[in-house]
mmCIF file of C-alpha atoms in Angstrom:
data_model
loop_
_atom_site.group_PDB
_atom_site.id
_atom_site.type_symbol
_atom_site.label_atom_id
_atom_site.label_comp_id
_atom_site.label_asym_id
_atom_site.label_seq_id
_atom_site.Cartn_x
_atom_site.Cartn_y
_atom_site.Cartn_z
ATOM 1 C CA UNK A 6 0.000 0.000 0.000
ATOM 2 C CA UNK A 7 1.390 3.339 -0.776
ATOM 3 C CA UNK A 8 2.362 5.502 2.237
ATOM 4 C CA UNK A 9 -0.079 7.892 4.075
ATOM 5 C CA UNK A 10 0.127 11.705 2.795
ATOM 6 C CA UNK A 11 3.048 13.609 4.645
ATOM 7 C CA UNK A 12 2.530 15.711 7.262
ATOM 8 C CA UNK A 13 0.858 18.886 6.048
ATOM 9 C CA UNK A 14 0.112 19.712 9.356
ATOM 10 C CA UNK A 15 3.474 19.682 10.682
ATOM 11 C CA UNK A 16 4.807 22.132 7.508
ATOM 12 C CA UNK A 17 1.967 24.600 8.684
ATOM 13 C CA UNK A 18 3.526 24.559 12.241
ATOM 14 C CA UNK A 19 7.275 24.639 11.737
ATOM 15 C CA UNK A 20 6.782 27.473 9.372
ATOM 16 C CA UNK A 21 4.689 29.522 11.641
ATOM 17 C CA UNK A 22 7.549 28.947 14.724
ATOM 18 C CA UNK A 23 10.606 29.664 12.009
ATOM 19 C CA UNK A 24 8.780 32.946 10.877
ATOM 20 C CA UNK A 25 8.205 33.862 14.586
ATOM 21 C CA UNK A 26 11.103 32.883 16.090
ATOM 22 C CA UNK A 27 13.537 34.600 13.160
ATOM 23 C CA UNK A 28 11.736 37.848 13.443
ATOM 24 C CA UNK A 29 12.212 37.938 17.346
ATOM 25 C CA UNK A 30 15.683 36.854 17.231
ATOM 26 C CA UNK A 31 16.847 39.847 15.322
ATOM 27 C CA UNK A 32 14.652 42.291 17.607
ATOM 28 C CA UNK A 33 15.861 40.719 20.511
ATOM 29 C CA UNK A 34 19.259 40.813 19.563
ATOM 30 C CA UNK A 35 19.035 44.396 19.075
ATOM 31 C CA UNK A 36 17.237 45.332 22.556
ATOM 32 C CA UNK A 37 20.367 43.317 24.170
ATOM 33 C CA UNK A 38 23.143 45.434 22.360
ATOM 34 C CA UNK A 39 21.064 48.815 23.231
ATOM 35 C CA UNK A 40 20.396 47.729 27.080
ATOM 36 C CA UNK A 41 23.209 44.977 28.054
ATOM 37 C CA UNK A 42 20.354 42.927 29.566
ATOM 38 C CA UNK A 43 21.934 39.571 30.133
ATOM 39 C CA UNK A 44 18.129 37.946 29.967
ATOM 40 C CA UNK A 45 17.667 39.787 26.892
ATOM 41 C CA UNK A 46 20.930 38.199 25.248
ATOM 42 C CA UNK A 47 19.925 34.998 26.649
ATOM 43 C CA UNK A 48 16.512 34.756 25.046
ATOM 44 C CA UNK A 49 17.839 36.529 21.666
ATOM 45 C CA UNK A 50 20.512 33.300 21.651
ATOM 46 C CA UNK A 51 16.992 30.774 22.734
ATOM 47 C CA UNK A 52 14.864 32.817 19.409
ATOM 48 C CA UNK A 53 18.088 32.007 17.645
ATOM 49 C CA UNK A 54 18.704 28.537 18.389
ATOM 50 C CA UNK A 55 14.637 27.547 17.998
ATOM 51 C CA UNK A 56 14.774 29.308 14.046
ATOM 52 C CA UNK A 57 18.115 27.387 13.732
ATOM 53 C CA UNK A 58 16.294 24.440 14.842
ATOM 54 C CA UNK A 59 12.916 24.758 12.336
ATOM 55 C CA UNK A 60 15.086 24.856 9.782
ATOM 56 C CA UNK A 61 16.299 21.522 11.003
ATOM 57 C CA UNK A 62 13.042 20.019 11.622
ATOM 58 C CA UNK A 63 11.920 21.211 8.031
ATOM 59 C CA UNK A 64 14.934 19.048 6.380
ATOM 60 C CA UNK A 65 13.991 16.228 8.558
ATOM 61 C CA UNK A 66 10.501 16.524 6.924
ATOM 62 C CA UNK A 67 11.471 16.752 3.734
ATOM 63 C CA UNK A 68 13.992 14.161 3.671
ATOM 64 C CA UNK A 69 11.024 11.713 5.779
ATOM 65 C CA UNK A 70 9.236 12.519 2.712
ATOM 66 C CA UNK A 71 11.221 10.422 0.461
ATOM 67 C CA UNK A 72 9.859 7.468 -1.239
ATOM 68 C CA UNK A 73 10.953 3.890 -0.593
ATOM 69 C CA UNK A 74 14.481 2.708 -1.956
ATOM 70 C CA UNK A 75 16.566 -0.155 -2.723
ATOM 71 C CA UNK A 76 18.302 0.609 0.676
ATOM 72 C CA UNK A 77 15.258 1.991 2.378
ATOM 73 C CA UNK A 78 12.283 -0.451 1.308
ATOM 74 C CA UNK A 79 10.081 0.931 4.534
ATOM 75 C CA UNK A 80 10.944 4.501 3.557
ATOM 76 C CA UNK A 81 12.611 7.411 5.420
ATOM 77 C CA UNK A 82 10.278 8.170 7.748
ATOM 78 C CA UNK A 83 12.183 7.124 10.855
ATOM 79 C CA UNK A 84 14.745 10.957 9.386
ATOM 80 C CA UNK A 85 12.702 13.100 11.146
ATOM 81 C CA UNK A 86 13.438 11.609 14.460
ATOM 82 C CA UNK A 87 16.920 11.587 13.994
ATOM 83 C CA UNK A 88 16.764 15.311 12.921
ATOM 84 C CA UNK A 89 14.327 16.097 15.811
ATOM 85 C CA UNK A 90 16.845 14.387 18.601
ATOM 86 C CA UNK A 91 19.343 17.079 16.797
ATOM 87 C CA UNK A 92 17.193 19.528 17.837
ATOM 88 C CA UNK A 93 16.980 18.536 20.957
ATOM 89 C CA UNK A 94 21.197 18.255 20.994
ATOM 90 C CA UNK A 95 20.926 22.119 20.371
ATOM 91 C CA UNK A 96 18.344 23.227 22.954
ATOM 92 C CA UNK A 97 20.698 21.438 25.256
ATOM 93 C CA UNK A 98 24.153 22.997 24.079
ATOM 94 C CA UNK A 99 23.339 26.301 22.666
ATOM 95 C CA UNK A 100 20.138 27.334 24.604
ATOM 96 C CA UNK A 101 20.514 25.997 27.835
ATOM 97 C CA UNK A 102 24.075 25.528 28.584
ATOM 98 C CA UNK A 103 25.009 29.186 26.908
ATOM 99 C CA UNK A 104 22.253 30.417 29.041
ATOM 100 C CA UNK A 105 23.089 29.088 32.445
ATOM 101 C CA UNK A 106 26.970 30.517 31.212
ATOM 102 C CA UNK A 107 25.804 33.970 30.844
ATOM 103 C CA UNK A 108 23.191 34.434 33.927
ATOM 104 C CA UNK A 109 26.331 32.898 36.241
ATOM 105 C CA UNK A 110 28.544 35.325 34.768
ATOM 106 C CA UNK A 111 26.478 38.652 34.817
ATOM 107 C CA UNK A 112 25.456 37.283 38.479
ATOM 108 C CA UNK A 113 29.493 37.630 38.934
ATOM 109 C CA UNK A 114 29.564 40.678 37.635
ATOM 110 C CA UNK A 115 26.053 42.484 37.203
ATOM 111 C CA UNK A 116 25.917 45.269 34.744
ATOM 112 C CA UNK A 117 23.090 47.474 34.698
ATOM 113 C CA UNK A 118 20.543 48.008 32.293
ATOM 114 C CA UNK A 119 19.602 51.448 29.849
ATOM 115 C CA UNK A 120 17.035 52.333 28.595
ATOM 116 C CA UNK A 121 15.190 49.250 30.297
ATOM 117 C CA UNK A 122 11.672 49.976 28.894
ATOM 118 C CA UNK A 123 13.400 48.855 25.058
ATOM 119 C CA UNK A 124 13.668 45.647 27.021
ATOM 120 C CA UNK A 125 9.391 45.653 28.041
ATOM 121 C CA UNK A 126 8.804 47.006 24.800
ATOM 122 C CA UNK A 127 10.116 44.096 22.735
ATOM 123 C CA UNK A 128 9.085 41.397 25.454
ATOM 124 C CA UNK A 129 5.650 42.509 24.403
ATOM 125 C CA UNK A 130 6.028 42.272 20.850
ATOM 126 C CA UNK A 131 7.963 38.355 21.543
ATOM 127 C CA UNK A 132 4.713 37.065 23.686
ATOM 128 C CA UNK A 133 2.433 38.029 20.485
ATOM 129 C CA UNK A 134 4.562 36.263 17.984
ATOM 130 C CA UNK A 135 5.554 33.226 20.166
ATOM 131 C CA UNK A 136 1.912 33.454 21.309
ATOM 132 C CA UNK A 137 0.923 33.000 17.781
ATOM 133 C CA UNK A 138 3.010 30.762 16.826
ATOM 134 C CA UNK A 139 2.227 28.618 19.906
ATOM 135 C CA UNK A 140 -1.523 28.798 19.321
ATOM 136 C CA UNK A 141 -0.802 27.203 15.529
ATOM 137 C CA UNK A 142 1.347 24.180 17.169
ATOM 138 C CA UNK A 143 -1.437 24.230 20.203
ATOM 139 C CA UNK A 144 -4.312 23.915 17.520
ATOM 140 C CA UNK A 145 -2.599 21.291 15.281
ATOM 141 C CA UNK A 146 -1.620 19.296 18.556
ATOM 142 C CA UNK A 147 -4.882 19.337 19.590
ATOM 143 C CA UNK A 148 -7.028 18.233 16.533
ATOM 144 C CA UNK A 149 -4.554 15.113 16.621
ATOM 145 C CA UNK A 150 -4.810 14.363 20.628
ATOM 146 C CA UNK A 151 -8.357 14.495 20.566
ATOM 147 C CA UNK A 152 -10.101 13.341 24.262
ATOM 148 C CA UNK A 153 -6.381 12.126 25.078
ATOM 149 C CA UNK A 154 -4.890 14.299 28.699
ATOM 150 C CA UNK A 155 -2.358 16.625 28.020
ATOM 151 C CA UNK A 156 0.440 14.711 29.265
ATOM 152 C CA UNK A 157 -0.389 11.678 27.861
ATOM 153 C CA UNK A 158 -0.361 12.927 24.648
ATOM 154 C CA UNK A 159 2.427 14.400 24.942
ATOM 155 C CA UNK A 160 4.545 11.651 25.439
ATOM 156 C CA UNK A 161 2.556 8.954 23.395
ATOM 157 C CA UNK A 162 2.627 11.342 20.250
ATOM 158 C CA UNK A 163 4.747 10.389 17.442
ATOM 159 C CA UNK A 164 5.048 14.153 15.506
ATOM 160 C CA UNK A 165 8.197 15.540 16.832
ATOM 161 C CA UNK A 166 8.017 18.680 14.164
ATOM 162 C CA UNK A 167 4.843 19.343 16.265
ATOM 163 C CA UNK A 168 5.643 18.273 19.754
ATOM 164 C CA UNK A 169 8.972 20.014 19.764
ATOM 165 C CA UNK A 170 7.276 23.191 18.630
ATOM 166 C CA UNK A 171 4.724 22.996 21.270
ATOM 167 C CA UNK A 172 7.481 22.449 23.971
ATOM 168 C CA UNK A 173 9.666 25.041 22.368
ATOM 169 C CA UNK A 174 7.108 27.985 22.256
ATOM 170 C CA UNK A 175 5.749 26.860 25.431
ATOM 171 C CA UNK A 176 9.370 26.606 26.831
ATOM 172 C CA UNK A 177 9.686 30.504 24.839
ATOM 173 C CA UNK A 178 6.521 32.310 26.663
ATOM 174 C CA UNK A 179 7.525 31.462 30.058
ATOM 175 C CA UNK A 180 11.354 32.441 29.413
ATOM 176 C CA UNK A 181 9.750 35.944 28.348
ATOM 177 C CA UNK A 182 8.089 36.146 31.687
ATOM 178 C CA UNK A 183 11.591 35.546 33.316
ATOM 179 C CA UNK A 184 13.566 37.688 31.405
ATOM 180 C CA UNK A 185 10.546 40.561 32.306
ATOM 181 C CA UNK A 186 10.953 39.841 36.167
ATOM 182 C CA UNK A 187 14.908 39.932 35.142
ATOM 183 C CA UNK A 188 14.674 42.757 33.804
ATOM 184 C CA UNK A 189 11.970 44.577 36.652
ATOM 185 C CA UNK A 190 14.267 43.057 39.216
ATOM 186 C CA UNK A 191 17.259 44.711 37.923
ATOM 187 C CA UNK A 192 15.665 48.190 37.508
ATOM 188 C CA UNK A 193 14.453 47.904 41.297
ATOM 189 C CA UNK A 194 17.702 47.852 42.357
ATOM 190 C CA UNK A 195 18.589 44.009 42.296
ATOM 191 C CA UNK A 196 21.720 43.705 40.082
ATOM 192 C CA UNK A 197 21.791 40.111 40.247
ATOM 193 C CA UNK A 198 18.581 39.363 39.303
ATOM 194 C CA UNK A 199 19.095 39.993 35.300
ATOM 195 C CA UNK A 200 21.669 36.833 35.595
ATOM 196 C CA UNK A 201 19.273 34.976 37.565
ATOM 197 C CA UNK A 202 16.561 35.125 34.942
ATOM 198 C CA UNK A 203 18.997 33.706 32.925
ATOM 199 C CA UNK A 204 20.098 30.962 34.771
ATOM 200 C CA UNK A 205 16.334 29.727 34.859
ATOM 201 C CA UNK A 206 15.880 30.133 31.790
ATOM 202 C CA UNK A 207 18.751 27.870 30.915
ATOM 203 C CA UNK A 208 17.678 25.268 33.220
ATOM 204 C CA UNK A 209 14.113 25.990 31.617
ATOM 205 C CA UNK A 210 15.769 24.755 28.504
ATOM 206 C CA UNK A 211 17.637 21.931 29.408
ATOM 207 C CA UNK A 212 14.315 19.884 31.063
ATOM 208 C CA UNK A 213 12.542 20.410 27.212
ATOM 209 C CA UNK A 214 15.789 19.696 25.675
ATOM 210 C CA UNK A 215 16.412 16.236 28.403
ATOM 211 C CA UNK A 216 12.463 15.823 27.167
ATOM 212 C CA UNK A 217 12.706 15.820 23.825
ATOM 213 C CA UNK A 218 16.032 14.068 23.979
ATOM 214 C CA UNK A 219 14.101 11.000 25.640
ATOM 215 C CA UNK A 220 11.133 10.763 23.941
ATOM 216 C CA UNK A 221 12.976 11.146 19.760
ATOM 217 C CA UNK A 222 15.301 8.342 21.341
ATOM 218 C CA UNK A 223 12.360 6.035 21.976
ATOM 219 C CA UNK A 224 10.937 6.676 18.362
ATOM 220 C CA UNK A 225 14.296 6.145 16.390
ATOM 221 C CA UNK A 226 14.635 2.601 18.552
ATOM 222 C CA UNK A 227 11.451 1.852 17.541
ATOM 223 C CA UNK A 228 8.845 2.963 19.547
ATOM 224 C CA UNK A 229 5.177 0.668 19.034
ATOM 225 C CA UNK A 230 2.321 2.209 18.046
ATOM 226 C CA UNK A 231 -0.466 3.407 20.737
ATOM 227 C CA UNK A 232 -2.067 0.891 22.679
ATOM 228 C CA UNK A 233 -5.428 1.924 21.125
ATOM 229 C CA UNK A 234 -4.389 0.955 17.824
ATOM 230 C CA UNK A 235 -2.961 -2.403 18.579
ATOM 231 C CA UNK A 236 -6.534 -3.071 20.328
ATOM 232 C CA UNK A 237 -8.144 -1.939 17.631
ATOM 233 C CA UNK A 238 -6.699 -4.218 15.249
ATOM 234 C CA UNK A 239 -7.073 -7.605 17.496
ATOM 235 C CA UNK A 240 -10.504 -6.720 18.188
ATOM 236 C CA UNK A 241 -11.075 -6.261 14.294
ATOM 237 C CA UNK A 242 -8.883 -9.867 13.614
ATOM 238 C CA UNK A 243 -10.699 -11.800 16.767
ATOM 239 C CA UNK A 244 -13.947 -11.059 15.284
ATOM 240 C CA UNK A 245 -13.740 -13.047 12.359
ATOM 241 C CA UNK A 246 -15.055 -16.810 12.849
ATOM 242 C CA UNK A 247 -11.796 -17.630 10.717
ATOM 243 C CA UNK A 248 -9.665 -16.492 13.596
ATOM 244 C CA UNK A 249 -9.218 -18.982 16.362
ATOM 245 C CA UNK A 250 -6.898 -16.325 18.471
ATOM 246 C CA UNK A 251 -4.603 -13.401 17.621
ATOM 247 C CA UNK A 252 -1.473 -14.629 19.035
ATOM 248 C CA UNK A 253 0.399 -11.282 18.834
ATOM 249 C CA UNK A 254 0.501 -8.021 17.340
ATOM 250 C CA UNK A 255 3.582 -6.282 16.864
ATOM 251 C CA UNK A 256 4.199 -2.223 15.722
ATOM 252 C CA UNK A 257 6.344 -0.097 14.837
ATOM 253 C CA UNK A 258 6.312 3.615 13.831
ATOM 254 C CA UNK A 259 8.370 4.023 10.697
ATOM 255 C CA UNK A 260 7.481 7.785 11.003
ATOM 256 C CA UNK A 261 4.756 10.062 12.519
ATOM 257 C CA UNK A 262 1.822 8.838 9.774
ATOM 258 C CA UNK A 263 3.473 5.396 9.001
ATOM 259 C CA UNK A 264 3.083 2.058 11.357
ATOM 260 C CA UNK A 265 4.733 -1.231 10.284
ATOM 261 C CA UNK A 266 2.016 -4.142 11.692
ATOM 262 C CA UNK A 267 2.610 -7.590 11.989
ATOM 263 C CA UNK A 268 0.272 -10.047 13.237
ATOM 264 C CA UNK A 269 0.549 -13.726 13.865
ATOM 265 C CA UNK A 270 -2.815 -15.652 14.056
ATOM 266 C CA UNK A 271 -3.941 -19.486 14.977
ATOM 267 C CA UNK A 272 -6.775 -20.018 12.200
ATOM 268 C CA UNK A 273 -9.118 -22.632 13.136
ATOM 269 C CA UNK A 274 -8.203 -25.943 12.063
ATOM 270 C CA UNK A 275 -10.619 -26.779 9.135
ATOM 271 C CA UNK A 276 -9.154 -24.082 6.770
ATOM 272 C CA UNK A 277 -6.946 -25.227 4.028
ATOM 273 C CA UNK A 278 -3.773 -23.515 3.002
ATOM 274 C CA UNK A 279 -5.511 -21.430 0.326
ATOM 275 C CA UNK A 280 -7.999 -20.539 2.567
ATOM 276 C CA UNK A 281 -5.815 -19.468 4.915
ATOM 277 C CA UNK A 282 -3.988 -17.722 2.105
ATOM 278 C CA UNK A 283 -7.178 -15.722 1.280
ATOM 279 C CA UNK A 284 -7.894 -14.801 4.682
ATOM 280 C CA UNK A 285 -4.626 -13.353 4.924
ATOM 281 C CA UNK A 286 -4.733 -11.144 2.064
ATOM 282 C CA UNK A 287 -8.413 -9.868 3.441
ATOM 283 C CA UNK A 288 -6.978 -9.383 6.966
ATOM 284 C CA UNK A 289 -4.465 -7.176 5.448
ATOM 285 C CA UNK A 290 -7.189 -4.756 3.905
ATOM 286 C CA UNK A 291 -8.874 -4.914 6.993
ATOM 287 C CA UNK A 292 -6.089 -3.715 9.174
ATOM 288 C CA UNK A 293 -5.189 -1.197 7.394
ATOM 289 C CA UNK A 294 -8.729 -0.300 7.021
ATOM 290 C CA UNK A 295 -8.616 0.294 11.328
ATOM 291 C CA UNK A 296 -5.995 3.589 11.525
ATOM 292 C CA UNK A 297 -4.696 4.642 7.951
ATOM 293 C CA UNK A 298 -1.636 5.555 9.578
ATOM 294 C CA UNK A 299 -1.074 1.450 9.257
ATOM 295 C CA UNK A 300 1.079 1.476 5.160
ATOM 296 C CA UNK A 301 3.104 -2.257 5.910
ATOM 297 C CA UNK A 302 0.978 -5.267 7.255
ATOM 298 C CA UNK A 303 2.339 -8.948 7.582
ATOM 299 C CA UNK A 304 -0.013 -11.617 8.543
ATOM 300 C CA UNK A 305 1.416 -14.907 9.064
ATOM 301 C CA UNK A 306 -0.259 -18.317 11.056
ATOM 302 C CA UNK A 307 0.389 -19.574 13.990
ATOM 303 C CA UNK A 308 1.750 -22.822 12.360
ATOM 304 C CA UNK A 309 4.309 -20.774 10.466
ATOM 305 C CA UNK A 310 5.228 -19.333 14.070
ATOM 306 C CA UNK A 311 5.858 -22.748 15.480
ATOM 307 C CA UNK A 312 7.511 -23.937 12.420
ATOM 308 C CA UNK A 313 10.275 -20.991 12.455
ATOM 309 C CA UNK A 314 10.690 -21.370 16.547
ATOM 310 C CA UNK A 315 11.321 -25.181 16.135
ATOM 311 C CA UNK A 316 13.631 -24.281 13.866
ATOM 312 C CA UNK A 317 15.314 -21.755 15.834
ATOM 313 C CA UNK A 318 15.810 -24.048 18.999
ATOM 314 C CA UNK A 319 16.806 -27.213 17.196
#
């Protein structure tokens, strides 16, 4: 079966965080060289590193998009998390480390801040374009999470390119609200309190970056599909009269809209081989039929099982 349309979706939201994040950057970059706010530097680097890392997730997308090969016959799905644990690689080294670095050194040696209200000013104008670009990822997240909790969904989603968005603008609004009270702490006569800002914010960014870090690793070692799925498809199998038991169902996601499914089934006993055969080939229609995200299905019997396990102990 041909693979599942690529992720349309996830172009919309990568594009809406790369368009917010690049136009903040540069404004943020220029409120730190006109104030020497440490918080402000900080979160001009974090703008920087999450456009650098769009433009990372929108090569892995691309390059997921590929159609099978000689050397990839499932595909190159399975790119975008490698890409996507890149991503998180960066947050780590360039957002959070860089930013824990700076807040301990302007805590060291505080500077102050001029002209602090440049600082408010484009804080304001970051929360409407992270906001918006949040609210795309938050939407897009949500029509595919459906009644699922938050947190659940979270982790059991397969869509990096949306998940790391969601973290990353998420991870963006409430650095702006540090790098405010940095920045209001500073002008109220606390020197140390610009650094501080930007220590949390670094430590903000590590726990998405140690996050996203985890849950890429468990997709590119080859994470199962959801439990819901795998039910769905051995309550489809086990209630055909041909099907004596579904012995096991095995997944894996070869991408965020691609599941590999393999099924091994005891037929009842008074099927012949080319019924069997037949059964197969509808079984395969029908699983596929259950979550369209499901592009590879092998069916095999239980006697074929026992066959290849007998011959793997003897």
């Amino acid at each position: 079966m041909a693979s599942a349309p690529k992720t349309s979706g996830s172009h919309k939201v990568v594009f809406a965080a790369l368009a917010g994040n690049l136009a903040i950057a540069v404004t943020k970059f220029v409120a730190a060289l006109l104030t020497g706010s440490s918080a402000m530097l900080t979160e001009a680097i974090h703008s920087t590193v999450d456009t650098g890392n769009q433009g990372l997730l929108l090569l892995g997308l691309a390059r997921a998009g590929r159609p099978p090969s000689q050397t990839h016959p499932f595909g190159y799905g399975m790119e975008l998390y490698f890409w996507a644990f890149v991503v998180s690689l960066m947050i780590f080294a360039l957002g959070g480390a860089v930013s824990v670095y700076q807040g301990v050194h302007k805590i060291l040696e505080p500077e102050p801040i001029d002209r602090a209200w440049i600082n408010f000013l484009v804080i304001g104008l970051a929360v409407l374009f992270e906001g918006g670009s949040f609210l795309v990822a938050w939407r897009e997240f949500k029509a595919v999470r459906g009644d699922i909790p938050f947190f659940a969904a979270l982790k059991g989603s397969k869509d990096p390119s949306i998940f790391a968005v969601l973290l990353e603008d998420g991870a963006a609004l409430l650095g702006l609200a540090l790098a405010a009270l940095g920045v209001a702490g500073t002008g109220l006569g606390l020197p140390w309190a610009d650094g501080a800002a930007s220590v949390a914010i670094g430590a903000l960014l590590v726990l998405v970056a140690v996050f996203l870090a985890n849950e890429t690793r468990s997709l590119l070692t080859g994470e199962a599909a959801a439990p819901r799925v795998v039910e769905a498809v051995s309550a489809a199998l086990a209630r055909d009269p041909r099907v004596e038991s579904v012995a096991e169902v095995l997944s894996m996601h070869l991408g965020p809209r691609e599941i590999l499914l393999g099924v091994t089934l005891d037929f009842c006993d008074d099927l012949t081989a080319g019924q069997i055969e037949d059964a197969a080939d509808e079984f395969a229609a029908l699983i596929q039929g259950v979550d369209t995200r499901i592009t590879r299905v092998f069916v095999r019997s239980g006697r074929a099982r026992a066959a290849y396990e007998r011959r793997a102990a003897g």
